[in-house]
Tab-separated table of C-alpha atoms in Angstrom:
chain	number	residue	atom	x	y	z
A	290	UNK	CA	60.921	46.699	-53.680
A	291	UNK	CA	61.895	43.745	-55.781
A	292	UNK	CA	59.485	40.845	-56.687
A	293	UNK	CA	60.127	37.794	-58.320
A	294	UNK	CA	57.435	35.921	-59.450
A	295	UNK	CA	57.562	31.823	-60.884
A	296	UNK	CA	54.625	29.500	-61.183
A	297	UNK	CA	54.443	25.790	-60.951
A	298	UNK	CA	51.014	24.381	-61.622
A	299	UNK	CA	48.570	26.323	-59.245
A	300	UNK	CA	51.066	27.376	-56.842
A	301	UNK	CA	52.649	31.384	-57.075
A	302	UNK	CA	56.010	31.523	-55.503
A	303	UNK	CA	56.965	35.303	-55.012
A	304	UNK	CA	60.228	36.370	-54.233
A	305	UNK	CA	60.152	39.778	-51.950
A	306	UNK	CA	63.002	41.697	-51.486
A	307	UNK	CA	63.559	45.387	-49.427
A	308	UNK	CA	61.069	46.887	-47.207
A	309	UNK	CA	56.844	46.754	-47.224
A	310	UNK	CA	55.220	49.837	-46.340
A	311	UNK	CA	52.303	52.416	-47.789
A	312	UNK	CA	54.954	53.026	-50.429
A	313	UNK	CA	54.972	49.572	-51.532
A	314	UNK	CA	51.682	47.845	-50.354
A	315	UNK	CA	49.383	49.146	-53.331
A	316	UNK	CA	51.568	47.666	-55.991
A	317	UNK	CA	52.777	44.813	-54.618
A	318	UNK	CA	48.906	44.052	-53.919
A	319	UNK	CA	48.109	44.682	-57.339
A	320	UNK	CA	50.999	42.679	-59.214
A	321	UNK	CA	50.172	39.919	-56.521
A	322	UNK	CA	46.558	39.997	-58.234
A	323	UNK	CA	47.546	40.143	-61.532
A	324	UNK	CA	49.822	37.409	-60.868
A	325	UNK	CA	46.971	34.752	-59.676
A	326	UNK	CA	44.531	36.420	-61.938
A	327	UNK	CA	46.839	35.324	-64.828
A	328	UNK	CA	47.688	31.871	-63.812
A	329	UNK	CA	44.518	31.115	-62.078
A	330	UNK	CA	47.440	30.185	-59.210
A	331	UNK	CA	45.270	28.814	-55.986
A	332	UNK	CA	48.260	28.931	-53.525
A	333	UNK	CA	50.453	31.513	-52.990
A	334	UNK	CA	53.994	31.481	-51.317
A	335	UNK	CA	56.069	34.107	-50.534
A	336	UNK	CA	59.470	34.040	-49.532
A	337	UNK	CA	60.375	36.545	-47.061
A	338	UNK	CA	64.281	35.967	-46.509
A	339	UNK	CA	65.205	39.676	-48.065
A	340	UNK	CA	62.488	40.994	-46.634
A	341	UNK	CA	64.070	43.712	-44.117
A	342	UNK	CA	60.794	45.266	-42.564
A	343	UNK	CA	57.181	45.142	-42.797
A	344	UNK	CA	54.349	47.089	-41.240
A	345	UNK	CA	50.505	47.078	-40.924
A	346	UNK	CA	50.374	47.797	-44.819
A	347	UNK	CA	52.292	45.198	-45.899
A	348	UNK	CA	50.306	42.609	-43.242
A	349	UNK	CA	47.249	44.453	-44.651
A	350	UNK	CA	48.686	42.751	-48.174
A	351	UNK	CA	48.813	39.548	-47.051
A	352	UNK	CA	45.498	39.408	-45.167
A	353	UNK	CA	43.718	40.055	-48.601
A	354	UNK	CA	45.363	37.680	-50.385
A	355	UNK	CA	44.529	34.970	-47.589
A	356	UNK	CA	40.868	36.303	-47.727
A	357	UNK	CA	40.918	35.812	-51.431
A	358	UNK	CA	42.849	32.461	-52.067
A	359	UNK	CA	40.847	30.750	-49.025
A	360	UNK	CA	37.459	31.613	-50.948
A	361	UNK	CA	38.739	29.475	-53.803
A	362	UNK	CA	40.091	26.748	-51.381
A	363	UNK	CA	43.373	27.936	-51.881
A	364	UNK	CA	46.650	28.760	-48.821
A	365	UNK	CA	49.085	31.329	-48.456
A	366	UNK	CA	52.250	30.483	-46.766
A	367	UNK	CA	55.374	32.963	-45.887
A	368	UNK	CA	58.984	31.194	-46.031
A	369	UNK	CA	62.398	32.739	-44.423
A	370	UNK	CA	61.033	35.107	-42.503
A	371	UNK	CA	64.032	37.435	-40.568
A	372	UNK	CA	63.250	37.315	-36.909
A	373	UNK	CA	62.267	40.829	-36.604
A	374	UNK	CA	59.965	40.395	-39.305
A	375	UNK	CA	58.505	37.078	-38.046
A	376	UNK	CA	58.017	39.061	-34.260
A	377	UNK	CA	55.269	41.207	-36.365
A	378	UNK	CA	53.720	38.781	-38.018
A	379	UNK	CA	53.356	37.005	-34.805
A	380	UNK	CA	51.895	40.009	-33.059
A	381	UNK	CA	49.410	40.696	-35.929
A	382	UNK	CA	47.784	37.367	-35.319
A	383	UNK	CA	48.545	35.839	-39.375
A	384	UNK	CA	50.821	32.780	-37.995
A	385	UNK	CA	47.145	31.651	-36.726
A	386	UNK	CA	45.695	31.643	-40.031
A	387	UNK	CA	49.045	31.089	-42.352
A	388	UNK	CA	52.066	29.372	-42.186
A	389	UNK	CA	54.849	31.065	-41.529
A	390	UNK	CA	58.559	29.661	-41.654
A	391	UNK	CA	61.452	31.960	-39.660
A	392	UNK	CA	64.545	32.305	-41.190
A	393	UNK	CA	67.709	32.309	-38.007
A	394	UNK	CA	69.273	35.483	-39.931
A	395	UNK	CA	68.854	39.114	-40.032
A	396	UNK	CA	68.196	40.451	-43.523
A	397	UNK	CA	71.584	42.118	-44.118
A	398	UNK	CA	73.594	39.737	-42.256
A	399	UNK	CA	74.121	37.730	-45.536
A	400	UNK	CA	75.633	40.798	-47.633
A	401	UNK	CA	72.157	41.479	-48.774
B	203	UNK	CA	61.639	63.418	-15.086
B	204	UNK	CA	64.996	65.068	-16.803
B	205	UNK	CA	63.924	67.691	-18.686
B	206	UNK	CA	67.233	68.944	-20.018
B	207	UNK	CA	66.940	68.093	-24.217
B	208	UNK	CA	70.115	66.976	-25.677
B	209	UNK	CA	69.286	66.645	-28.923
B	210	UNK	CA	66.366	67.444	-31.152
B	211	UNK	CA	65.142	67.129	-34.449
B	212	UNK	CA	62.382	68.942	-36.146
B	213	UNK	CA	61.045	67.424	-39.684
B	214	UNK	CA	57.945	68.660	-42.199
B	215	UNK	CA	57.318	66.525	-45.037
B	216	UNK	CA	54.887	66.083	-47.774
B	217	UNK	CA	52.256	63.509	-46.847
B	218	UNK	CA	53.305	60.884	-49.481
B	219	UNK	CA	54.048	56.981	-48.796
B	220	UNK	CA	57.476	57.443	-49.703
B	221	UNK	CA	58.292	59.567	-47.037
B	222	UNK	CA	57.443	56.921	-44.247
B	223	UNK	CA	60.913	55.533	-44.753
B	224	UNK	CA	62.431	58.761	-45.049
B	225	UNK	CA	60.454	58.871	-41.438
B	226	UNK	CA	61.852	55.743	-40.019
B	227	UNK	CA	65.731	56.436	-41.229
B	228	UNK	CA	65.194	59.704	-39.077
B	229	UNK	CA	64.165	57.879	-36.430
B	230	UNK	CA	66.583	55.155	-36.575
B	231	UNK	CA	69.361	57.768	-36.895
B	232	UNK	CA	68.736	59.025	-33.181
B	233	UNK	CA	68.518	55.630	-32.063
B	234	UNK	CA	71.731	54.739	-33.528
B	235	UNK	CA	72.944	57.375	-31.410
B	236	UNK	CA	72.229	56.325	-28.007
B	237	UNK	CA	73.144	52.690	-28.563
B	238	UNK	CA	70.097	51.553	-28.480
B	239	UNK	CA	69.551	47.351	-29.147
B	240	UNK	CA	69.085	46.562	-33.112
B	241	UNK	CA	65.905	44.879	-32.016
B	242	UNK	CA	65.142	48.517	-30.396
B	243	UNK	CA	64.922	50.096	-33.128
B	244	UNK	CA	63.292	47.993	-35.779
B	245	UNK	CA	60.596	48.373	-32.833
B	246	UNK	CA	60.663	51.906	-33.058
B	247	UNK	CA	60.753	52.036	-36.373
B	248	UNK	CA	57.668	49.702	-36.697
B	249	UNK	CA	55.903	52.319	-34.122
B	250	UNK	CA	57.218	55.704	-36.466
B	251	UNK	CA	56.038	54.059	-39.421
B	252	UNK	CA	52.399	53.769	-38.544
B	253	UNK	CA	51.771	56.898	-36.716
B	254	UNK	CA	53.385	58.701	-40.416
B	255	UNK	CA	50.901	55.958	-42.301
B	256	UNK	CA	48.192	57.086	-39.986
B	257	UNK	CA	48.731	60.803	-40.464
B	258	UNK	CA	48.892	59.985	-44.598
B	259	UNK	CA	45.603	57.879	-44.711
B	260	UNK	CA	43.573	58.742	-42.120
B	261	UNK	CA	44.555	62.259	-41.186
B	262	UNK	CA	45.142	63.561	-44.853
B	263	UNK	CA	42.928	60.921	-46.703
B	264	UNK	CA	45.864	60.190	-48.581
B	265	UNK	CA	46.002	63.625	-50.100
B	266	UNK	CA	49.695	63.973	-51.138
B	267	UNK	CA	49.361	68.072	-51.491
B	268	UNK	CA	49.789	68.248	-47.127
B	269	UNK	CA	52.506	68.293	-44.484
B	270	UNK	CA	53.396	66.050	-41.917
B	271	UNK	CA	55.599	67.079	-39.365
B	272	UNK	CA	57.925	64.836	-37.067
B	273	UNK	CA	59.510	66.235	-33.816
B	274	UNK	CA	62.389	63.979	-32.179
B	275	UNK	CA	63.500	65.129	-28.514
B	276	UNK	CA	66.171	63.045	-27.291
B	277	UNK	CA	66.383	64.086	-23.407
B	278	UNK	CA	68.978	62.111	-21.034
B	279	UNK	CA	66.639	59.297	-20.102
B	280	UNK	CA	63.871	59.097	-22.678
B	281	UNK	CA	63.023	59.731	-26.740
B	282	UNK	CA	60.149	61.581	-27.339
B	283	UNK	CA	58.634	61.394	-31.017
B	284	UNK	CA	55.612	63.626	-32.296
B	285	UNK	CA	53.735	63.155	-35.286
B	286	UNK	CA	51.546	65.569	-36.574
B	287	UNK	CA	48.933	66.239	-38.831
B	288	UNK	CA	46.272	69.054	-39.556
B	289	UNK	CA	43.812	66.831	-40.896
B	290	UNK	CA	40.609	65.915	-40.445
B	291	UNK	CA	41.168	64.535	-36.784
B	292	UNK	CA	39.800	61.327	-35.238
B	293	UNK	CA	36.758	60.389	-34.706
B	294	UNK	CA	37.499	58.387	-31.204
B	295	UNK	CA	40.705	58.761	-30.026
B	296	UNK	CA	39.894	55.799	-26.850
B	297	UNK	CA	38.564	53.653	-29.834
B	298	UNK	CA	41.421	53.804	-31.646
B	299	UNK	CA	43.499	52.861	-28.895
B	300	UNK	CA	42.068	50.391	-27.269
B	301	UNK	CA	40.260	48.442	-30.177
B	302	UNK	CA	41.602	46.359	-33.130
B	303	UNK	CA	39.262	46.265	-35.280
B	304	UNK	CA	39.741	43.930	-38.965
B	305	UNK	CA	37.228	44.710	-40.970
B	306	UNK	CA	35.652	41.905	-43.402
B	307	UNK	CA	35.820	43.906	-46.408
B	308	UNK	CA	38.854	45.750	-45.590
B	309	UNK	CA	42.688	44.837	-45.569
B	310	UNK	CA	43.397	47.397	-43.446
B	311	UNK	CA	44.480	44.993	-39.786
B	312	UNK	CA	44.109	48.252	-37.411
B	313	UNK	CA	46.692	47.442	-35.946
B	314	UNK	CA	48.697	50.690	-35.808
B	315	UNK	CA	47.910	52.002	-32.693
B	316	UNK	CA	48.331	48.298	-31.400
B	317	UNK	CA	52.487	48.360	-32.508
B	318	UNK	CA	52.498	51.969	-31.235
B	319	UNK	CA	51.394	50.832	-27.627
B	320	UNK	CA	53.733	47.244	-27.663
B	321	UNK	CA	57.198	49.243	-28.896
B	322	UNK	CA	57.026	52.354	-26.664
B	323	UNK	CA	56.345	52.707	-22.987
B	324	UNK	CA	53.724	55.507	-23.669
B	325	UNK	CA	51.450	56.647	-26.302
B	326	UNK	CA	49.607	59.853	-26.557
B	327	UNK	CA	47.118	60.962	-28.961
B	328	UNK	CA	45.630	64.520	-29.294
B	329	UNK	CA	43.031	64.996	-31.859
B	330	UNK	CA	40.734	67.583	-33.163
B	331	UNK	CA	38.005	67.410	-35.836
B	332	UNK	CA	39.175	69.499	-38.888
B	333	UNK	CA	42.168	70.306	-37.031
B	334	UNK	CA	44.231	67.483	-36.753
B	335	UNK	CA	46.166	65.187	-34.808
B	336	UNK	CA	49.477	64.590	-32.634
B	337	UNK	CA	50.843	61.082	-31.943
B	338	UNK	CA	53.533	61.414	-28.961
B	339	UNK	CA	55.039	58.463	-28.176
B	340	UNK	CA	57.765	58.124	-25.403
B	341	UNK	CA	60.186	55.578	-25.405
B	342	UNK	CA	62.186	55.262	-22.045
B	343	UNK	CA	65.901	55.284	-22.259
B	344	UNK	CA	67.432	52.825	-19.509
B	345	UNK	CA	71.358	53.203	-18.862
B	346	UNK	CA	72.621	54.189	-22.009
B	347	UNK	CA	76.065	54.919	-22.613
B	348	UNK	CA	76.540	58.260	-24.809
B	349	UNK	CA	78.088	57.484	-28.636
């Protein structure tokens, strides 16, 4: 898994690429800590457009950084999200407590 | 119910996070097979990779040193997919299935069993304390054309 991360004031924008699973859940949940921890970032948005797949471990990811950002006052927000993708994050219930932003293409569809 | 198996795959791995891909490649391997819908498959992948996650956390408490197994039987009309661990078993099998349950302290969304249920047309569970536990999951194959 690939993550970009930039800053701009209090707001984290990560850039995920590949596939969130068990394999990648752990770190990407602790360099998404470090990352606010670091920049004292309040709002954190994560753009999802080369994101292929996600599962309950990766939702599990962005729950916790929801629970922790909206203790300081602060959002989460997923952009581009593939439509597969988008269907879970739908299902889990998050698009009633985040925004979330569909992308119209399949990862892969770009040359990705 | 055809019973006559035309193709079948039998797979032991190490219970690592890693493997879950290698888990849902399998998977969508078979269902590249029989033609089955790209949204088809990232559904059944979804449903592979949380019964392997399940077996890794919950069955082997994340202890990398056992073996989970995956059984594919491809039969005219359906897929059947096992996943097995010996673990430590469930504690409620009917809880697990029928409840979500997010903790407050927890990011676990226990929603496995929930994307289990939604992407196949039948889910099975048969667990043991200290023995273990076998996900089947049946997904029904509606006229497909053969590849």
């Amino acid at each position: 898994m690939d993550l970009h991360l930039e800053y701009e004031k209090d707001k984290l924008y990560a850039q995920l690429k590949g596939e969130i699973d068990l394999s990648i859940a752990p770190h990407l949940r602790i360099e998404l800590d470090n990352a606010l921890d670091t920049k004292q970032a309040r709002h954190l948005i994560m753009d999802f457009s080369s994101v292929s797949f996600i599962d309950s471990s990766g939702l599990g990811v962005i729950l916790g950084r929801y629970r922790r950002l909206t203790e300081v006052g602060g959002t989460v927000r997923v952009e581009n999200a593939s439509p597969q993708v988008y269907k879970i994050l739908e299902m889990s219930g998050l698009s009633k407590i985040i925004e979330i932003t569909q992308s119209n293409v399949a990862v892969g569809e770009k040359g990705e | 119910m055809d019973t006559a198996l035309v193709n079948s795959v039998n797979l032991q791995f190490k219970s690592i996070p890693d493997n879950v891909s290698l888990a849902r490649v399998v998977v969508a391997s078979i269902g590249a097979q029989i033609d089955m819908t790209l949204s088809e498959l990232d559904e059944l992948k979804v449903a592979v990779s949380e019964a392997v996650t399940n077996a890794i956390i919950h069955g082997y408490r994340n202890d990398p040193d056992q073996f989970v197994e995956l059984q594919i039987e491809r039969y005219h009309d359906r897929l059947v997919i096992h996943v097995i661990d010996r673990g430590i078993g469930m504690p409620d099998v009917q809880e697990a299935l029928e409840n979500v349950s997010v903790s407050s302290n927890s990011e676990h969304m226990g929603l496995g069993f929930v994307f289990m249920k939604t992407f196949t047309d039948n889910v099975e569970i048969n667990s043991e304390k200290q023995k273990g536990t076998r996900i089947t999951m049946v997904k029904n194959l509606v006229f497909r054309k053969e590849s």
